[in-house]
C-alpha positions as protocol buffer text, in pm:
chain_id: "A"
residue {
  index: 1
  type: UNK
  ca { x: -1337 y: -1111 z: -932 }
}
residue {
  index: 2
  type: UNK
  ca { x: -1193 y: -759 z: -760 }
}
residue {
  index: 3
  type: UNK
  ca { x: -1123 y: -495 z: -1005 }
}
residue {
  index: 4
  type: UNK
  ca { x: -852 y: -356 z: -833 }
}
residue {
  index: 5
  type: UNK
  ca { x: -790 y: -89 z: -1106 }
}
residue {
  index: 6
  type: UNK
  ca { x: -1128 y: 21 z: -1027 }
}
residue {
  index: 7
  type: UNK
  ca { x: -1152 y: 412 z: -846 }
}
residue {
  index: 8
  type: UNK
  ca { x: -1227 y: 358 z: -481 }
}
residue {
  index: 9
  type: UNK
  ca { x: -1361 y: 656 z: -263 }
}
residue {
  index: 10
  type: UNK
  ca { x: -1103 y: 763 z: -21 }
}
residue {
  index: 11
  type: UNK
  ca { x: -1195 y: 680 z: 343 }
}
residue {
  index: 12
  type: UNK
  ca { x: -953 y: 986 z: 434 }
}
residue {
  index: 13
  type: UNK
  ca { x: -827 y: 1280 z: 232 }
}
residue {
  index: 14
  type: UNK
  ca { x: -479 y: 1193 z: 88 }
}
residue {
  index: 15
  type: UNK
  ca { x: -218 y: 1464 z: 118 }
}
residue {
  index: 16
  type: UNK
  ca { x: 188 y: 1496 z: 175 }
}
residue {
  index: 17
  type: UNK
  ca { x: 126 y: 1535 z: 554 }
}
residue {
  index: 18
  type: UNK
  ca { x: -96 y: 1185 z: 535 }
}
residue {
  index: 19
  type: UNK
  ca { x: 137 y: 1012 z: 292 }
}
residue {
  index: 20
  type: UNK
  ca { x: 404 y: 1057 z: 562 }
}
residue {
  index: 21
  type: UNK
  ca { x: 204 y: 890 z: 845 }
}
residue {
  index: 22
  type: UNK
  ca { x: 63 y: 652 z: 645 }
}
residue {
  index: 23
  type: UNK
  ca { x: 464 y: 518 z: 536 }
}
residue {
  index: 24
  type: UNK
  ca { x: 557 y: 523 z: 867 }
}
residue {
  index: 25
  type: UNK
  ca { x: 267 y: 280 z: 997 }
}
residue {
  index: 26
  type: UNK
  ca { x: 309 y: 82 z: 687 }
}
residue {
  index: 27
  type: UNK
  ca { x: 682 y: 88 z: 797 }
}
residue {
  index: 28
  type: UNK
  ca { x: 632 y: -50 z: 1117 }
}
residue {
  index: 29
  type: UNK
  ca { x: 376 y: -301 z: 1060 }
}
residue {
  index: 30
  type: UNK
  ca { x: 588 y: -421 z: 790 }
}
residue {
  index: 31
  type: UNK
  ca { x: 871 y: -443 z: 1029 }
}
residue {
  index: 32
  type: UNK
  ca { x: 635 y: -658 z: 1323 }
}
residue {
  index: 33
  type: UNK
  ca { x: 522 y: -870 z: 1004 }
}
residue {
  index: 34
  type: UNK
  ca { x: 932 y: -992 z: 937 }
}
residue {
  index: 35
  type: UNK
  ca { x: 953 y: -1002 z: 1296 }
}
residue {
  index: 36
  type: UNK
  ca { x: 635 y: -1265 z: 1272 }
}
residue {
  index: 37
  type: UNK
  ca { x: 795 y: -1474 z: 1023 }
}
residue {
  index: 38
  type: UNK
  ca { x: 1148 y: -1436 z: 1187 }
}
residue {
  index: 39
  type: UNK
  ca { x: 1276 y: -1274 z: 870 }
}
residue {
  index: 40
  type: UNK
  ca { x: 1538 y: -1038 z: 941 }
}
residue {
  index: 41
  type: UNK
  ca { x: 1432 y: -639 z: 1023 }
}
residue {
  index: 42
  type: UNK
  ca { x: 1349 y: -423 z: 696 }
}
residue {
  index: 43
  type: UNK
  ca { x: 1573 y: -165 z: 621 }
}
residue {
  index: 44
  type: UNK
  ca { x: 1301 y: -63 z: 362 }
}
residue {
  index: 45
  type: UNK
  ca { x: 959 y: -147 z: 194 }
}
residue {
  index: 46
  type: UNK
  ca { x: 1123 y: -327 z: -26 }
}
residue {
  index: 47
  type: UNK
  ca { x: 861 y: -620 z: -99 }
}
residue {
  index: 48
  type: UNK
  ca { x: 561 y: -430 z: 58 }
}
residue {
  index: 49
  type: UNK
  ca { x: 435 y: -283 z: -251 }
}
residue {
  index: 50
  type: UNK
  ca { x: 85 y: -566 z: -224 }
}
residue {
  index: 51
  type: UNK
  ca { x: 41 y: -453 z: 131 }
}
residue {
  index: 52
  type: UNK
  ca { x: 115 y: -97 z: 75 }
}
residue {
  index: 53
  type: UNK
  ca { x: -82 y: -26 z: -200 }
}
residue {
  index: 54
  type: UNK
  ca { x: -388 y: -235 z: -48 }
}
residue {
  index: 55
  type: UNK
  ca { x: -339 y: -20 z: 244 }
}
residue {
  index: 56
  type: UNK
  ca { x: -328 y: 308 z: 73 }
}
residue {
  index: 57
  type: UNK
  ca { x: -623 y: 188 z: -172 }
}
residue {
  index: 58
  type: UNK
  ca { x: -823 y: 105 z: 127 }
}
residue {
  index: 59
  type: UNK
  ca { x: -732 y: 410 z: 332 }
}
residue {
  index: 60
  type: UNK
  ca { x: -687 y: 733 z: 6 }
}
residue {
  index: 61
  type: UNK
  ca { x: -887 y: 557 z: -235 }
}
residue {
  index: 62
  type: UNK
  ca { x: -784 y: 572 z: -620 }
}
residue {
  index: 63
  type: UNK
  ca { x: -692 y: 278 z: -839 }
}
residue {
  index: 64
  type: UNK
  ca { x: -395 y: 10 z: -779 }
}
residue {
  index: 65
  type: UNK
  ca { x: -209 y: 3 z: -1062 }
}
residue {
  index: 66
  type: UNK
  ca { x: 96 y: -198 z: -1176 }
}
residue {
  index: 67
  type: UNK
  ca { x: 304 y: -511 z: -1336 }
}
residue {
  index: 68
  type: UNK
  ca { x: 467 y: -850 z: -1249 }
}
residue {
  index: 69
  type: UNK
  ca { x: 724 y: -638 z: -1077 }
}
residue {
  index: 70
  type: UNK
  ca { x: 595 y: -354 z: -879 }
}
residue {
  index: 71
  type: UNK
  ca { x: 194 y: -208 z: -747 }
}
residue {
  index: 72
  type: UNK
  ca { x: 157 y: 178 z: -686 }
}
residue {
  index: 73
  type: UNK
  ca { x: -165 y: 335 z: -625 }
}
residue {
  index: 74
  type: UNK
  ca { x: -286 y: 653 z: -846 }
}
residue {
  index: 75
  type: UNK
  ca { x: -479 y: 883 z: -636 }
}
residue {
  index: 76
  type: UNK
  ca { x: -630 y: 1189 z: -797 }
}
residue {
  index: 77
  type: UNK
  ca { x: -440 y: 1138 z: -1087 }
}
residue {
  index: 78
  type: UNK
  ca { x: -106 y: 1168 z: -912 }
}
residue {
  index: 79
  type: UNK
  ca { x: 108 y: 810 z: -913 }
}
residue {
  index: 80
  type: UNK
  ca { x: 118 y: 771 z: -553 }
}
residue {
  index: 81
  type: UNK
  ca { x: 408 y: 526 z: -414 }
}
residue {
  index: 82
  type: UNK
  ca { x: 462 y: 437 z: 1 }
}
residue {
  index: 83
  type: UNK
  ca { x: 807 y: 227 z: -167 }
}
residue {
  index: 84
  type: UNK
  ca { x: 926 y: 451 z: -418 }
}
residue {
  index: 85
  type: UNK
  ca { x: 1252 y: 522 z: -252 }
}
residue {
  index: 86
  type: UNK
  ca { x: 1308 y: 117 z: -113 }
}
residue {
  index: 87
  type: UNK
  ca { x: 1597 y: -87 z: -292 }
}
residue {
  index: 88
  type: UNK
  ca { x: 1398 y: -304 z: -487 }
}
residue {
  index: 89
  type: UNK
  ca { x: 1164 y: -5 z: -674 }
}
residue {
  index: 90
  type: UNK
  ca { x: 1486 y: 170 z: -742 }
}
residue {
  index: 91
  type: UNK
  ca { x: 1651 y: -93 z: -994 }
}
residue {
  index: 92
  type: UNK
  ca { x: 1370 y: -162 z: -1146 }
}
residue {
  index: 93
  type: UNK
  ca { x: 1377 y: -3 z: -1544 }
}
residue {
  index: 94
  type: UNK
  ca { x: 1009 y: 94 z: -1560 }
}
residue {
  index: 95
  type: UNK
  ca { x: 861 y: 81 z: -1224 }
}
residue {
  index: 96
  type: UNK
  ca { x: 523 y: 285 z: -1295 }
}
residue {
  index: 97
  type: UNK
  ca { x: 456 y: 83 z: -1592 }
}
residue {
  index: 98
  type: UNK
  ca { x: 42 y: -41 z: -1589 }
}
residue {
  index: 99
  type: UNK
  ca { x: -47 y: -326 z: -1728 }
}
residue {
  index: 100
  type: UNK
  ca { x: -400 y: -388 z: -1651 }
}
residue {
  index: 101
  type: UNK
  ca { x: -477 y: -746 z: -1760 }
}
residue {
  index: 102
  type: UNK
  ca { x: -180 y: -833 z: -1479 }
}
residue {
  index: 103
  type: UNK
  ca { x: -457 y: -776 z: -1183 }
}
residue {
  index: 104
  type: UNK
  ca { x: -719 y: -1011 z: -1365 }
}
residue {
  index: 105
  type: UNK
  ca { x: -520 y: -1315 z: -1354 }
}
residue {
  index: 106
  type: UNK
  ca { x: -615 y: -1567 z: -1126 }
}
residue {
  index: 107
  type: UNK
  ca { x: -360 y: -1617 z: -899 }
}
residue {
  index: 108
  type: UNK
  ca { x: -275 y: -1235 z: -870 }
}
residue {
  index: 109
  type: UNK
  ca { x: -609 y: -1163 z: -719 }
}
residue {
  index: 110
  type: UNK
  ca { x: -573 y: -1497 z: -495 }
}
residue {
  index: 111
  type: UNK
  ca { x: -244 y: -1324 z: -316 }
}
residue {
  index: 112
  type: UNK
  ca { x: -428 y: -972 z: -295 }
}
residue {
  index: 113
  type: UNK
  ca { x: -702 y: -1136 z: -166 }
}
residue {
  index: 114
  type: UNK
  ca { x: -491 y: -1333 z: 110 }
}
residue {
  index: 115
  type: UNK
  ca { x: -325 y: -1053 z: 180 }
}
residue {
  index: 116
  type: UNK
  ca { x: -658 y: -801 z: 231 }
}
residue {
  index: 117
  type: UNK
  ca { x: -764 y: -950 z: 639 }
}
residue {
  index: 118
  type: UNK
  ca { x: -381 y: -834 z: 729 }
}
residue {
  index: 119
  type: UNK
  ca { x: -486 y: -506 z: 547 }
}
residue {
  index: 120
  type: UNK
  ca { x: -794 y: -433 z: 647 }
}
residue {
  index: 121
  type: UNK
  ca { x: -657 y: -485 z: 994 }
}
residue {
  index: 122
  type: UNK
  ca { x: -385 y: -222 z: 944 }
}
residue {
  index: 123
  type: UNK
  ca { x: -641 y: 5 z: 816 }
}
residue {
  index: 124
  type: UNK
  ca { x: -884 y: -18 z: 1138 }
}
residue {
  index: 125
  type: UNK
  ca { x: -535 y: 99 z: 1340 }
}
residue {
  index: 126
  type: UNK
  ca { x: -428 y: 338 z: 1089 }
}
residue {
  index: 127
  type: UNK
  ca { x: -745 y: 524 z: 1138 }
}
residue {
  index: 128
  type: UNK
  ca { x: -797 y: 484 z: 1491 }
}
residue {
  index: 129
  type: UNK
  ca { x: -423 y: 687 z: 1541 }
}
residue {
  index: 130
  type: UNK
  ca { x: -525 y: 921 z: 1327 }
}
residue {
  index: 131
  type: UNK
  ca { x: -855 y: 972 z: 1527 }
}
residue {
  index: 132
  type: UNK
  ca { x: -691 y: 956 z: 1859 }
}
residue {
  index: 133
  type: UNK
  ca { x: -429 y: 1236 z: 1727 }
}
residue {
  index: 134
  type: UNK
  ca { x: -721 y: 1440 z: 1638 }
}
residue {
  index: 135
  type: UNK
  ca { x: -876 y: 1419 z: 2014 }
}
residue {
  index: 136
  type: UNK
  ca { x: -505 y: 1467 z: 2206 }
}
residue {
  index: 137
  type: UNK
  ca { x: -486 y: 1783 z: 1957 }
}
residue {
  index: 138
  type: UNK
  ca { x: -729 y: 1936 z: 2123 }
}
């Protein structure tokens, strides 16, 4: 069994600048994965929250931390959230509640687990952009 809730060293530093990139890609790849399934375009992240807090637990490190309703990431102590602003995270009462025992239950770390290839994929691009940014910088 993943402990998801568990700190993870950060693969790259987290900051505002890298949060921004980091939405955008997770924008857009959630956007090609509707277009997969022939689900109409995102307007939002709504429903991303799995993916996007695998991806920024993979990619900043920090815990993934959550409830039946809604996964964030906590990085460096700060509550971290690529869909804070999308529809679904906004009418939700409590949406940085944590509830711990939520990540051991079977099925819960089945679907993060199905969901982690996808992830891991996004990750490999993520960080080759950001290393081919660094190169046409210079």
């Amino acid at each position: 069994m993943t402990d998801w809730t568990k700190d993870r060293e950060a693969q790259l530093a987290y900051s505002y600048e890298r949060f921004a990139q980091a939405k955008i890609f997770v924008f857009r790849k959630w956007c090609e994965q509707a277009a997969e399934r022939g689900a109409l375009v995102p307007t939002d992240l709504s429903g991303s929250c799995k993916y996007g807090s695998l991806f920024m637990n993979q990619v900043f490190g920090g815990t993934i931390c959550g409830h039946y309703e809604h996964q964030y990431n906590v990085i460096g102590g700060r509550i971290v959230d690529l869909s804070h602003d999308a529809f679904d995270v906004g009418r939700l009462a409590s949406p940085y509640l944590h509830e711990p025992d939520f990540f051991a239950i079977p099925e819960k770390q089945a679907s993060l687990n199905g969901c982690l290839p996808r992830v891991e994929h996004w990750v490999a691009q993520f960080m080759a952009e950001i290393a081919a940014a660094k190169i046409d910088a210079f």
